[in-house]
Amino acid sequence: DVKVTQSSRYLVKRTGEKVFLECVQDMDHENMFWYRQDPGLGLRLIYFSYDVKMKEKGDIPEGYSVSREKKERFSLILESASTNQTSMYLCASSPVGTHMNTEAFFGQGTRLTVV
Amino acid sequence: AQSVSQHNHHVILSEAASLELGCNYSYGGTVNLFWYVQYPGQHLQLLLKYFSGDPLVKGIKGFEAEFIKSKFSFNLRKPSVQWSDTAEYFCAVNSGGYQKVTFGTGTKLQVIP
């Protein structure tokens, strides 16, 4: 079974703090993704990575950065947390398939509250 | 840019009722289409997917979806829902040979015993 593990289920941070969310996958997938999930807005892509040290902005990258130093690990960084970044954060991974016919596998999510 | 619309935000059904959840996407080229489900307290998981071939796709737990290219639609169906189908359902699309997957806003389904 593919496993995508996010380091924390719940986090509470203060405004202005630097926050690291970690994600590890064990299936040697090339692609990794960070989404945030908010009620009524669905999943919105923050950043994704298709290879080590490679990254691309998603739809809402402002206020976030990412790091992918190893294939299995993809970190999301909130440089200076703000209350509007309170959300559920989902990490996902997928293999590179022919004609992009691959599915994404998701972690359990990290519920981040910024106070 | 690709986009996905799910018109039903919250659906309440009695057990054994039939289900149809709407999904429309905006991209006009070749698309890959997905339905994901999120049961309460669990992670998102794939329900079914369409890449090519037969436009009627069967997934897990008795779900199916039909790809209608002329209508840019990929609606999810189940003939008879169960209480255990209570969950949030997300339609998603990826297109243009690109790795990015765009999700809809989700539909919360509540099945009443």
Coordinates of C-alpha atoms in Angstrom, one line a residue:
Chain A
D1 CA 0.0 0.0 0.0
V2 CA 1.1 3.5 -0.8
K3 CA 1.7 5.5 2.3
V4 CA 1.9 9.2 2.5
T5 CA 2.7 10.4 6.0
Q6 CA 2.3 13.9 7.3
S7 CA 4.3 14.6 10.4
S8 CA 1.5 16.2 12.5
R9 CA -2.3 15.8 12.6
Y10 CA -2.8 19.0 14.5
L11 CA -0.7 22.1 15.0
V12 CA -1.3 25.4 16.7
K13 CA 1.1 28.3 15.9
R14 CA 1.3 31.9 16.7
T15 CA 1.1 34.7 14.1
G16 CA 4.5 35.5 12.7
E17 CA 6.0 32.1 13.5
K18 CA 7.9 30.1 10.8
V19 CA 6.0 26.8 10.3
F20 CA 7.3 23.6 8.7
L21 CA 4.9 20.9 7.5
E22 CA 6.6 17.7 6.6
C23 CA 5.4 14.9 4.2
V24 CA 7.0 11.6 3.4
Q25 CA 6.0 9.0 0.8
D26 CA 7.2 5.5 0.6
M27 CA 6.5 4.5 -3.0
D28 CA 9.3 6.3 -4.9
H29 CA 6.8 8.6 -6.6
E30 CA 8.2 11.4 -8.7
N31 CA 5.4 13.9 -8.1
M32 CA 4.5 15.5 -4.7
F33 CA 1.8 18.1 -4.0
W34 CA 0.7 20.4 -1.2
Y35 CA -3.0 21.4 -1.1
R36 CA -5.0 23.3 1.4
Q37 CA -8.6 22.3 2.0
D38 CA -11.2 24.9 3.1
P39 CA -14.9 24.5 3.5
G40 CA -16.7 25.5 0.3
L41 CA -13.5 26.0 -1.6
G42 CA -12.4 22.4 -2.1
L43 CA -8.7 21.6 -2.5
R44 CA -6.5 24.4 -3.8
L45 CA -3.0 23.6 -5.0
I46 CA -0.2 25.5 -3.3
Y47 CA 2.9 24.0 -4.8
F48 CA 4.0 20.8 -6.5
S49 CA 7.3 19.1 -7.3
Y50 CA 8.0 16.7 -10.1
D51 CA 11.5 15.9 -9.1
V52 CA 14.1 16.5 -6.4
K53 CA 14.9 20.1 -6.0
M54 CA 12.3 21.0 -8.6
K55 CA 9.1 22.9 -7.7
E56 CA 6.3 24.8 -9.4
K57 CA 3.8 27.2 -8.1
G58 CA 0.2 26.1 -7.9
D59 CA -2.8 28.3 -7.7
I60 CA -2.2 29.9 -4.3
P61 CA 1.6 30.0 -3.6
E62 CA 1.7 33.4 -1.8
G63 CA 3.0 33.2 1.7
Y64 CA 4.3 29.7 1.2
S65 CA 7.5 28.0 0.1
V66 CA 8.5 24.4 -0.4
S67 CA 11.6 22.2 -0.2
R68 CA 12.4 18.9 -1.8
E69 CA 15.9 17.8 -1.0
K70 CA 15.1 14.1 -1.2
K71 CA 12.6 12.2 -3.4
E72 CA 10.5 10.9 -0.6
R73 CA 10.2 14.1 1.4
F74 CA 8.3 17.3 0.5
S75 CA 8.2 20.2 3.0
L76 CA 5.8 23.1 3.1
I77 CA 7.0 26.2 4.8
L78 CA 5.0 29.2 6.0
E79 CA 7.6 31.9 6.3
S80 CA 5.5 34.1 8.7
A81 CA 2.2 32.4 9.7
S82 CA -0.9 34.5 9.5
T83 CA -4.4 33.8 10.7
N84 CA -5.7 33.4 7.1
Q85 CA -3.4 30.4 6.8
T86 CA -5.5 28.5 9.3
S87 CA -6.6 25.5 7.3
M88 CA -6.3 21.8 6.6
Y89 CA -3.2 21.0 4.6
L90 CA -3.0 17.9 2.5
C91 CA 0.1 16.3 1.0
A92 CA -0.2 14.0 -2.0
S93 CA 2.1 12.0 -4.2
S94 CA 1.7 10.4 -7.6
P95 CA 3.9 8.4 -10.0
V96 CA 4.7 9.6 -13.5
G97 CA 2.6 7.5 -15.8
T98 CA 2.0 7.4 -19.5
H99 CA -0.3 10.1 -20.8
M100 CA -0.6 11.4 -17.2
N101 CA -2.9 8.6 -16.3
T102 CA -2.0 8.4 -12.7
E103 CA -3.9 9.0 -9.5
A104 CA -2.7 10.9 -6.4
F105 CA -2.4 9.3 -3.0
F106 CA -3.1 11.6 0.0
G107 CA -1.9 11.9 3.5
Q108 CA -4.2 12.2 6.5
G109 CA -3.8 16.0 6.6
T110 CA -2.5 18.5 9.1
R111 CA -5.0 20.9 10.6
L112 CA -3.1 24.1 11.3
T113 CA -4.5 26.8 13.5
V114 CA -2.7 30.1 13.6
V115 CA -3.6 32.3 16.6
Chain B
A1 CA -6.6 27.4 -17.1
Q2 CA -8.6 24.3 -16.2
S3 CA -11.4 24.6 -13.7
V4 CA -14.0 22.2 -12.2
S5 CA -17.5 22.9 -11.1
Q6 CA -19.5 20.9 -8.7
H7 CA -23.0 22.3 -8.5
N8 CA -24.3 20.4 -5.5
H9 CA -22.7 21.5 -2.3
H10 CA -24.7 19.4 0.2
V11 CA -27.0 16.5 -0.7
I12 CA -29.2 14.6 1.8
L13 CA -30.6 11.3 0.8
S14 CA -32.4 8.4 2.4
E15 CA -30.9 4.9 2.2
A16 CA -31.7 3.1 -1.0
A17 CA -32.2 6.4 -2.9
S18 CA -30.3 6.9 -6.2
L19 CA -27.5 9.4 -6.3
E20 CA -26.2 11.6 -9.1
L21 CA -23.6 14.3 -8.4
G22 CA -22.7 16.8 -11.1
C23 CA -19.3 17.7 -12.3
N24 CA -18.3 20.0 -15.2
Y25 CA -14.9 21.0 -16.3
S26 CA -13.7 23.8 -18.5
Y27 CA -10.7 22.4 -20.5
G28 CA -11.4 21.6 -24.1
G29 CA -8.5 19.3 -24.9
T30 CA -7.7 15.8 -23.7
V31 CA -8.5 15.3 -20.1
N32 CA -8.1 12.8 -17.3
L33 CA -11.0 12.8 -14.8
F34 CA -11.2 11.6 -11.3
W35 CA -13.7 11.3 -8.4
Y36 CA -12.2 11.2 -4.9
V37 CA -14.0 10.5 -1.7
Q38 CA -13.2 11.6 1.9
Y39 CA -15.0 9.7 4.6
P40 CA -15.3 11.4 8.0
G41 CA -11.9 11.5 9.7
Q42 CA -10.1 9.7 6.8
H43 CA -7.8 10.7 4.0
L44 CA -8.9 11.4 0.4
Q45 CA -9.0 8.2 -1.7
L46 CA -9.7 7.5 -5.3
L47 CA -13.2 6.4 -6.2
L48 CA -12.8 6.0 -9.9
K49 CA -11.0 7.5 -12.9
Y50 CA -11.3 8.1 -16.6
F51 CA -8.4 8.3 -19.1
S52 CA -9.7 6.9 -22.4
G53 CA -11.9 4.3 -23.9
D54 CA -15.4 3.4 -22.6
P55 CA -16.9 6.7 -21.2
L56 CA -18.8 4.7 -18.6
V57 CA -16.4 4.1 -15.8
K58 CA -17.1 1.8 -12.8
G59 CA -15.4 2.4 -9.5
I60 CA -15.3 0.9 -6.0
K61 CA -18.4 0.4 -3.8
G62 CA -20.9 0.4 -6.7
F63 CA -20.1 3.9 -8.0
E64 CA -19.9 4.7 -11.6
A65 CA -19.4 7.9 -13.7
E66 CA -20.1 8.8 -17.3
F67 CA -17.8 11.0 -19.3
I68 CA -19.8 13.1 -21.8
K69 CA -17.3 15.1 -23.9
S70 CA -19.9 17.3 -25.6
K71 CA -21.2 18.4 -22.2
F72 CA -17.8 18.7 -20.5
S73 CA -19.3 16.6 -17.8
F74 CA -18.3 13.6 -15.6
N75 CA -21.2 12.9 -13.3
L76 CA -21.0 10.4 -10.5
R77 CA -23.9 7.9 -9.9
K78 CA -24.9 5.2 -7.6
P79 CA -28.3 3.4 -8.0
S80 CA -28.8 2.8 -4.2
V81 CA -26.9 4.6 -1.5
Q82 CA -26.0 3.3 1.9
W83 CA -25.5 5.1 5.2
S84 CA -21.8 4.2 4.8
D85 CA -21.6 6.4 1.7
T86 CA -21.9 9.5 3.9
A87 CA -18.8 11.4 2.9
E88 CA -17.5 14.4 0.9
Y89 CA -17.0 13.8 -2.8
F90 CA -14.5 15.7 -5.0
C91 CA -14.3 15.8 -8.8
A92 CA -10.9 16.5 -10.3
V93 CA -9.3 17.0 -13.7
N94 CA -5.9 17.0 -15.1
S95 CA -5.2 18.0 -18.7
G96 CA -2.8 19.0 -21.4
G97 CA -0.1 16.5 -20.4
Y98 CA 0.5 18.4 -17.2
Q99 CA 0.9 17.0 -13.8
K100 CA -1.3 19.5 -12.0
V101 CA -4.7 18.2 -10.9
T102 CA -7.5 20.7 -10.3
F103 CA -10.2 19.8 -7.8
G104 CA -13.8 21.0 -7.5
T105 CA -15.2 22.5 -4.3
G106 CA -16.7 19.2 -3.2
T107 CA -20.1 17.8 -2.4
K108 CA -21.1 16.7 1.1
L109 CA -23.4 13.7 0.9
Q110 CA -25.4 12.7 4.0
V111 CA -27.3 9.5 3.9
I112 CA -30.1 9.1 6.4
P113 CA -30.8 5.5 7.6

